[in-house]
Short mmCIF file of C-alpha atoms in Angstrom, two decimals:
data_model
loop_
_atom_site.label_atom_id
_atom_site.label_comp_id
_atom_site.label_asym_id
_atom_site.label_seq_id
_atom_site.Cartn_x
_atom_site.Cartn_y
_atom_site.Cartn_z
CA UNK C 1 27.66 -43.20 164.08
CA UNK C 2 24.85 -45.06 162.34
CA UNK C 3 24.04 -48.46 163.68
CA UNK C 4 24.59 -50.81 160.75
CA UNK C 5 22.32 -53.36 162.33
CA UNK C 6 19.31 -50.98 162.89
CA UNK C 7 16.02 -52.20 161.39
CA UNK C 8 14.65 -50.18 158.42
CA UNK C 9 11.74 -47.85 159.17
CA UNK C 10 8.37 -49.38 158.16
CA UNK C 11 5.91 -46.85 156.66
CA UNK C 12 2.24 -47.34 157.37
CA UNK C 13 0.13 -48.34 154.37
CA UNK C 14 -2.97 -46.70 155.74
CA UNK C 15 -2.24 -43.64 153.61
CA UNK C 16 -2.72 -45.78 150.51
CA UNK C 17 -5.68 -47.79 151.72
CA UNK C 18 -7.84 -44.92 153.02
CA UNK C 19 -8.36 -43.14 149.63
CA UNK C 20 -9.30 -46.43 147.96
CA UNK C 21 -11.66 -47.23 150.82
CA UNK C 22 -13.34 -43.82 150.50
CA UNK C 23 -13.75 -44.29 146.76
CA UNK C 24 -15.15 -47.78 147.26
CA UNK C 25 -17.66 -46.65 149.89
CA UNK C 26 -18.68 -43.65 147.77
CA UNK C 27 -19.14 -45.86 144.71
CA UNK C 28 -21.21 -48.34 146.71
CA UNK C 29 -23.43 -45.58 148.05
CA UNK C 30 -23.83 -44.03 144.57
CA UNK C 31 -24.68 -47.42 143.06
CA UNK C 32 -27.30 -47.95 145.74
CA UNK C 33 -28.76 -44.51 144.96
CA UNK C 34 -28.76 -45.26 141.22
CA UNK C 35 -30.67 -48.52 141.68
CA UNK C 36 -33.12 -46.85 144.06
CA UNK C 37 -33.65 -44.02 141.58
CA UNK C 38 -34.26 -46.30 138.61
CA UNK C 39 -36.68 -48.42 140.62
CA UNK C 40 -38.59 -45.29 141.58
CA UNK C 41 -38.68 -44.21 137.93
CA UNK C 42 -40.05 -47.56 136.80
CA UNK C 43 -42.66 -47.61 139.58
CA UNK C 44 -43.85 -44.09 138.80
CA UNK C 45 -44.00 -44.88 135.09
CA UNK C 46 -46.05 -48.01 135.72
CA UNK C 47 -48.33 -46.05 138.05
CA UNK C 48 -48.84 -43.37 135.39
CA UNK C 49 -49.71 -46.02 132.81
CA UNK C 50 -52.20 -47.63 135.18
CA UNK C 51 -53.95 -44.29 135.81
CA UNK C 52 -54.17 -43.59 132.08
CA UNK C 53 -55.71 -47.00 131.44
CA UNK C 54 -58.26 -46.38 134.20
CA UNK C 55 -59.21 -43.17 132.35
CA UNK C 56 -59.90 -45.03 129.12
CA UNK C 57 -56.48 -44.83 127.47
CA UNK C 58 -54.71 -47.84 126.00
CA UNK C 59 -50.96 -48.06 126.64
CA UNK C 60 -49.04 -51.02 125.28
CA UNK C 61 -45.34 -51.75 125.08
CA UNK C 62 -43.05 -54.76 124.77
CA UNK C 63 -41.18 -54.14 128.02
CA UNK C 64 -38.83 -51.50 129.36
CA UNK C 65 -35.20 -51.52 130.40
CA UNK C 66 -33.17 -49.12 132.54
CA UNK C 67 -29.48 -48.52 131.90
CA UNK C 68 -27.01 -45.62 132.11
CA UNK C 69 -25.07 -46.38 135.31
CA UNK C 70 -23.30 -44.53 136.84
CA UNK C 71 -24.16 -40.98 135.76
CA UNK C 72 -27.39 -41.30 133.80
CA UNK C 73 -30.79 -42.93 134.04
CA UNK C 74 -31.86 -44.19 130.62
CA UNK C 75 -35.26 -45.80 130.17
CA UNK C 76 -36.06 -47.53 126.87
CA UNK C 77 -39.49 -48.84 125.89
CA UNK C 78 -39.94 -51.03 122.81
CA UNK C 79 -42.94 -51.11 120.48
CA UNK C 80 -44.91 -48.39 122.25
CA UNK C 81 -48.55 -47.80 121.31
CA UNK C 82 -50.56 -45.11 123.13
CA UNK C 83 -54.22 -44.60 122.17
CA UNK C 84 -56.38 -41.82 123.67
CA UNK C 85 -60.14 -42.24 124.22
CA UNK C 86 -60.68 -39.89 121.26
CA UNK C 87 -58.98 -42.35 118.90
CA UNK C 88 -55.87 -40.20 118.50
CA UNK C 89 -52.74 -42.25 118.98
CA UNK C 90 -48.96 -42.35 118.79
CA UNK C 91 -46.93 -45.49 118.11
CA UNK C 92 -43.16 -45.88 117.92
CA UNK C 93 -40.71 -48.78 117.57
CA UNK C 94 -38.79 -47.34 120.52
CA UNK C 95 -39.06 -44.47 122.99
CA UNK C 96 -35.97 -43.51 124.99
CA UNK C 97 -35.90 -41.15 127.99
CA UNK C 98 -32.72 -39.94 129.68
CA UNK C 99 -31.87 -37.81 132.72
CA UNK C 100 -28.83 -37.09 134.85
CA UNK C 101 -28.85 -39.43 137.84
CA UNK C 102 -27.63 -36.60 140.06
CA UNK C 103 -30.43 -34.24 138.92
CA UNK C 104 -33.41 -36.25 137.65
CA UNK C 105 -35.65 -33.20 137.15
CA UNK C 106 -34.78 -32.68 133.48
CA UNK C 107 -35.59 -35.39 130.95
CA UNK C 108 -34.93 -35.73 127.25
CA UNK C 109 -37.30 -38.09 125.42
CA UNK C 110 -36.58 -39.29 121.88
CA UNK C 111 -38.11 -41.49 119.19
CA UNK C 112 -34.93 -42.51 117.34
CA UNK C 113 -36.73 -44.66 114.75
CA UNK C 114 -39.60 -42.31 113.98
CA UNK C 115 -43.24 -42.67 114.92
CA UNK C 116 -46.75 -43.09 113.55
CA UNK C 117 -49.50 -40.72 114.65
CA UNK C 118 -53.20 -41.50 114.25
CA UNK C 119 -55.39 -38.44 113.71
CA UNK C 120 -58.64 -40.05 114.79
CA UNK C 121 -60.88 -40.79 111.81
CA UNK C 122 -58.34 -39.13 109.49
CA UNK C 123 -56.07 -42.15 109.73
CA UNK C 124 -52.38 -42.70 110.26
CA UNK C 125 -49.39 -40.61 109.22
CA UNK C 126 -45.81 -41.84 109.49
CA UNK C 127 -43.21 -39.32 110.69
CA UNK C 128 -39.52 -39.79 109.99
CA UNK C 129 -36.93 -37.20 110.95
CA UNK C 130 -33.26 -36.65 111.65
CA UNK C 131 -34.33 -36.32 115.28
CA UNK C 132 -37.60 -36.33 117.22
CA UNK C 133 -36.97 -35.03 120.73
CA UNK C 134 -38.85 -33.63 123.68
CA UNK C 135 -37.21 -32.09 126.73
CA UNK C 136 -39.00 -31.55 130.03
CA UNK C 137 -37.59 -29.72 133.04
CA UNK C 138 -38.98 -28.10 136.13
CA UNK C 139 -41.01 -31.15 137.13
CA UNK C 140 -41.51 -29.68 140.61
CA UNK C 141 -43.31 -26.65 139.11
CA UNK C 142 -47.06 -26.35 138.64
CA UNK C 143 -46.36 -26.47 134.90
CA UNK C 144 -43.02 -27.78 133.60
CA UNK C 145 -41.06 -26.29 130.74
CA UNK C 146 -41.52 -28.40 127.60
CA UNK C 147 -39.76 -28.24 124.23
CA UNK C 148 -40.68 -30.54 121.32
CA UNK C 149 -38.48 -30.51 118.23
CA UNK C 150 -38.60 -32.37 114.92
CA UNK C 151 -35.53 -31.81 112.74
CA UNK C 152 -36.18 -32.27 109.00
CA UNK C 153 -39.38 -34.31 109.40
CA UNK C 154 -41.03 -36.11 106.50
CA UNK C 155 -44.77 -36.83 106.73
CA UNK C 156 -46.27 -39.77 104.85
CA UNK C 157 -49.97 -40.62 104.98
CA UNK C 158 -50.44 -44.38 105.26
CA UNK C 159 -52.99 -46.31 103.14
CA UNK C 160 -56.65 -45.28 103.63
CA UNK C 161 -55.63 -42.15 105.57
CA UNK C 162 -56.43 -38.57 104.65
CA UNK C 163 -53.48 -36.70 103.17
CA UNK C 164 -51.37 -34.77 105.67
CA UNK C 165 -51.15 -31.03 104.86
CA UNK C 166 -47.33 -31.02 104.91
CA UNK C 167 -44.99 -33.34 103.06
CA UNK C 168 -41.84 -32.24 104.92
CA UNK C 169 -40.23 -29.35 106.78
CA UNK C 170 -36.85 -28.07 107.82
CA UNK C 171 -37.82 -27.75 111.48
CA UNK C 172 -40.92 -28.00 113.68
CA UNK C 173 -40.78 -26.73 117.26
CA UNK C 174 -43.24 -26.37 120.11
CA UNK C 175 -42.52 -24.61 123.42
CA UNK C 176 -44.54 -24.49 126.62
CA UNK C 177 -43.72 -22.71 129.89
CA UNK C 178 -45.62 -21.40 132.92
CA UNK C 179 -47.23 -18.01 132.38
CA UNK C 180 -46.20 -15.35 134.87
CA UNK C 181 -48.57 -12.60 135.96
CA UNK C 182 -47.47 -9.00 136.46
CA UNK C 183 -46.13 -9.84 139.92
CA UNK C 184 -44.10 -12.71 138.42
CA UNK C 185 -46.31 -15.09 140.35
CA UNK C 186 -47.19 -18.33 138.53
CA UNK C 187 -50.78 -18.73 137.37
CA UNK C 188 -52.92 -21.54 135.97
CA UNK C 189 -52.12 -20.28 132.46
CA UNK C 190 -49.28 -21.38 130.21
CA UNK C 191 -47.39 -19.72 127.37
CA UNK C 192 -47.04 -21.66 124.12
CA UNK C 193 -45.08 -21.00 120.96
CA UNK C 194 -45.12 -22.91 117.66
CA UNK C 195 -42.49 -22.59 114.92
CA UNK C 196 -42.48 -24.07 111.44
CA UNK C 197 -39.41 -23.54 109.25
CA UNK C 198 -39.41 -24.29 105.51
CA UNK C 199 -42.59 -26.35 105.48
CA UNK C 200 -43.53 -27.85 102.11
CA UNK C 201 -47.06 -28.88 101.19
CA UNK C 202 -48.04 -32.14 99.59
CA UNK C 203 -48.54 -32.05 95.80
CA UNK C 204 -51.74 -30.24 94.77
CA UNK C 205 -52.63 -29.57 98.40
CA UNK C 206 -53.70 -26.32 100.09
CA UNK C 207 -50.28 -25.55 101.59
CA UNK C 208 -48.61 -25.93 98.20
CA UNK C 209 -51.25 -23.62 96.71
CA UNK C 210 -50.93 -21.12 99.52
CA UNK C 211 -47.14 -20.91 99.13
CA UNK C 212 -47.23 -20.96 95.31
CA UNK C 213 -45.14 -24.18 95.44
CA UNK C 214 -42.73 -22.41 97.79
CA UNK C 215 -42.18 -22.86 101.51
CA UNK C 216 -44.28 -22.02 104.53
CA UNK C 217 -42.68 -20.41 107.58
CA UNK C 218 -44.66 -19.67 110.70
CA UNK C 219 -44.18 -18.52 114.27
CA UNK C 220 -47.24 -18.18 116.49
CA UNK C 221 -47.39 -17.63 120.26
CA UNK C 222 -50.30 -17.39 122.67
CA UNK C 223 -51.39 -17.83 126.28
CA UNK C 224 -53.59 -20.81 127.16
CA UNK C 225 -56.07 -19.79 129.84
CA UNK C 226 -57.24 -22.28 132.46
CA UNK C 227 -54.65 -24.85 131.44
CA UNK C 228 -55.52 -26.82 134.58
CA UNK C 229 -58.67 -28.02 132.78
CA UNK C 230 -56.51 -29.85 130.22
CA UNK C 231 -57.11 -33.21 131.82
CA UNK C 232 -59.53 -36.08 131.85
CA UNK C 233 -59.51 -36.69 128.10
CA UNK C 234 -62.67 -38.34 126.85
CA UNK C 235 -63.95 -39.50 123.47
CA UNK C 236 -63.90 -35.89 122.26
CA UNK C 237 -60.24 -35.40 123.11
CA UNK C 238 -58.13 -33.57 125.64
CA UNK C 239 -59.40 -30.10 124.73
CA UNK C 240 -63.12 -30.74 125.17
CA UNK C 241 -63.05 -30.49 128.98
CA UNK C 242 -60.83 -27.42 128.71
CA UNK C 243 -63.29 -25.78 126.30
CA UNK C 244 -66.23 -26.62 128.55
CA UNK C 245 -64.40 -24.93 131.45
CA UNK C 246 -64.10 -21.72 129.42
CA UNK C 247 -60.53 -22.21 128.24
CA UNK C 248 -59.30 -19.82 125.54
CA UNK C 249 -56.21 -18.85 123.58
CA UNK C 250 -55.50 -15.21 124.39
CA UNK C 251 -52.93 -12.60 123.37
CA UNK C 252 -52.11 -14.50 120.20
CA UNK C 253 -49.60 -13.00 117.79
CA UNK C 254 -47.40 -14.34 115.08
CA UNK C 255 -45.97 -14.15 111.61
CA UNK C 256 -46.55 -16.28 108.52
CA UNK C 257 -44.51 -16.40 105.34
CA UNK C 258 -46.03 -18.20 102.34
CA UNK C 259 -43.97 -17.86 99.19
CA UNK C 260 -43.79 -14.14 98.43
CA UNK C 261 -46.63 -13.33 100.85
CA UNK C 262 -45.93 -12.27 104.41
CA UNK C 263 -48.56 -11.86 107.11
CA UNK C 264 -48.50 -10.57 110.67
CA UNK C 265 -51.38 -11.82 112.76
CA UNK C 266 -52.93 -11.14 116.14
CA UNK C 267 -56.03 -12.08 118.08
CA UNK C 268 -57.24 -11.03 121.53
CA UNK C 269 -59.02 -14.36 122.11
CA UNK C 270 -59.88 -17.61 120.35
CA UNK C 271 -61.99 -20.45 121.70
CA UNK C 272 -63.80 -23.52 120.42
CA UNK C 273 -67.47 -24.34 120.03
CA UNK C 274 -69.12 -27.49 121.40
CA UNK C 275 -68.04 -29.39 118.29
CA UNK C 276 -64.40 -28.43 118.70
CA UNK C 277 -64.29 -25.93 115.83
CA UNK C 278 -62.22 -22.79 116.38
CA UNK C 279 -64.18 -19.56 116.80
CA UNK C 280 -63.08 -15.94 117.01
CA UNK C 281 -61.31 -13.33 114.90
CA UNK C 282 -57.71 -13.13 113.71
CA UNK C 283 -56.51 -9.77 112.43
CA UNK C 284 -54.03 -9.92 109.58
CA UNK C 285 -51.66 -7.34 108.15
CA UNK C 286 -50.53 -8.90 104.91
CA UNK C 287 -47.85 -8.02 102.37
CA UNK C 288 -48.64 -9.29 98.85
CA UNK C 289 -51.55 -11.52 99.93
CA UNK C 290 -53.11 -11.82 96.47
CA UNK C 291 -50.67 -14.48 95.22
CA UNK C 292 -51.30 -16.67 98.26
CA UNK C 293 -55.09 -16.41 97.94
CA UNK C 294 -54.95 -17.16 94.22
CA UNK C 295 -52.77 -20.18 94.95
CA UNK C 296 -55.22 -21.36 97.60
CA UNK C 297 -58.06 -20.99 95.12
CA UNK C 298 -56.20 -23.25 92.71
CA UNK C 299 -55.54 -26.02 95.24
CA UNK C 300 -57.09 -29.29 94.09
CA UNK C 301 -57.70 -30.80 97.52
CA UNK C 302 -61.11 -32.38 97.45
CA UNK C 303 -63.61 -30.55 99.56
CA UNK C 304 -61.65 -28.84 102.34
CA UNK C 305 -60.96 -25.61 100.45
CA UNK C 306 -63.81 -23.82 98.71
CA UNK C 307 -61.92 -22.82 95.56
CA UNK C 308 -64.75 -20.66 94.24
CA UNK C 309 -64.90 -18.68 97.48
CA UNK C 310 -61.11 -18.35 97.53
CA UNK C 311 -61.21 -17.04 93.95
CA UNK C 312 -63.88 -14.46 94.89
CA UNK C 313 -61.79 -13.43 97.92
CA UNK C 314 -58.78 -13.00 95.67
CA UNK C 315 -60.78 -10.83 93.29
CA UNK C 316 -61.94 -8.66 96.20
CA UNK C 317 -58.47 -8.29 97.74
CA UNK C 318 -57.03 -4.78 97.30
CA UNK C 319 -54.52 -5.02 94.49
CA UNK C 320 -52.00 -2.90 96.35
CA UNK C 321 -51.17 -5.97 98.38
CA UNK C 322 -49.71 -7.63 95.32
CA UNK C 323 -47.94 -4.61 93.86
CA UNK C 324 -44.25 -3.98 93.45
CA UNK C 325 -44.24 -1.64 96.44
CA UNK C 326 -45.20 -4.42 98.85
CA UNK C 327 -48.01 -2.29 100.29
CA UNK C 328 -49.60 -3.91 103.33
CA UNK C 329 -53.29 -4.84 103.41
CA UNK C 330 -55.43 -5.25 106.56
CA UNK C 331 -57.67 -8.32 106.52
CA UNK C 332 -59.79 -10.19 109.06
CA UNK C 333 -60.00 -13.98 109.26
CA UNK C 334 -63.18 -15.00 111.08
CA UNK C 335 -63.92 -18.45 112.49
CA UNK C 336 -67.63 -18.87 113.07
CA UNK C 337 -70.31 -21.47 112.55
CA UNK C 338 -67.68 -24.11 111.84
CA UNK C 339 -66.32 -22.20 108.81
CA UNK C 340 -63.32 -19.99 108.06
CA UNK C 341 -64.24 -16.64 106.52
CA UNK C 342 -62.07 -14.04 104.83
CA UNK C 343 -64.39 -11.08 104.84
CA UNK C 344 -67.74 -12.42 103.57
CA UNK C 345 -66.16 -15.43 101.80
CA UNK C 346 -66.23 -18.86 103.45
CA UNK C 347 -62.93 -20.45 102.45
CA UNK C 348 -62.85 -23.76 104.34
CA UNK C 349 -64.00 -25.51 107.53
CA UNK C 350 -62.70 -23.88 110.69
CA UNK C 351 -59.75 -25.71 112.30
CA UNK C 352 -60.98 -28.45 114.61
CA UNK C 353 -59.37 -28.74 118.03
CA UNK C 354 -61.12 -32.00 119.00
#
């Protein structure tokens, strides 16, 4: 028989307390890690800024804040203004960088309110876009993987600045990754790739003439030799020390589409002279190039395109390249003596790297 006066069994509450205690301790440890991580990020960022300023750069901002607890580290800097010794600069109302707190080796950096870039003596150009983002991962590698993307950018030259070649585009992308040798061993070289989708030139400019008021599409890839020399920027820019060390663009290949014209390009090597002007040969296999050259000859940009030379080049271009059959024409673009030549015709100054 059951004893009516027996005391009820008391169940231990430890089974309820222990899980909460574990969660509490884990949360406390994670919070401590998060604060340690964000402090390390801020210290490293301040150290990087100090080293840049010692090298002649100017880095200004209106303060930074770190948020994102518990799973992310989010660093925001207001009113950022970075000026290189060469006079090139980038300014933005806000720069935001984010990474997973549990794996802070991959960062996404954004300029949500656009930016203003200063092209040295050419002046300032405002850039607005649906998104301006850069992702960096593999920070423990010799060279990290970098992707820069501008979605639907609009370029506006500010007062007293030289016109920017493009007015807008559908997409601009830049990729960089470590170059692997035949043994898959990393080297001091890096692979780069540039993509432009649906670029539109400014009114009466060379890009508009080249595309016959259409759109410019481009994809160009190359290997940058001796990328380790890309440091110590001086008044001539980041690339001057690299050029002095014998740096080159090698194994370049790509494709350009300008209106009805389509061109496949390649170059074994390109470098720069002591004034920063590109030098070397680019081999072109062009479909219907005549329309593009004629359009370039008609561009009304003051001074940068030699319209008379472009017109003579157009007259000398084999007419099969403009025919209904789309016959391809082989051409050579030569950068030498600070000029860009198509055959014997000097079309414009050679692109300047610094």
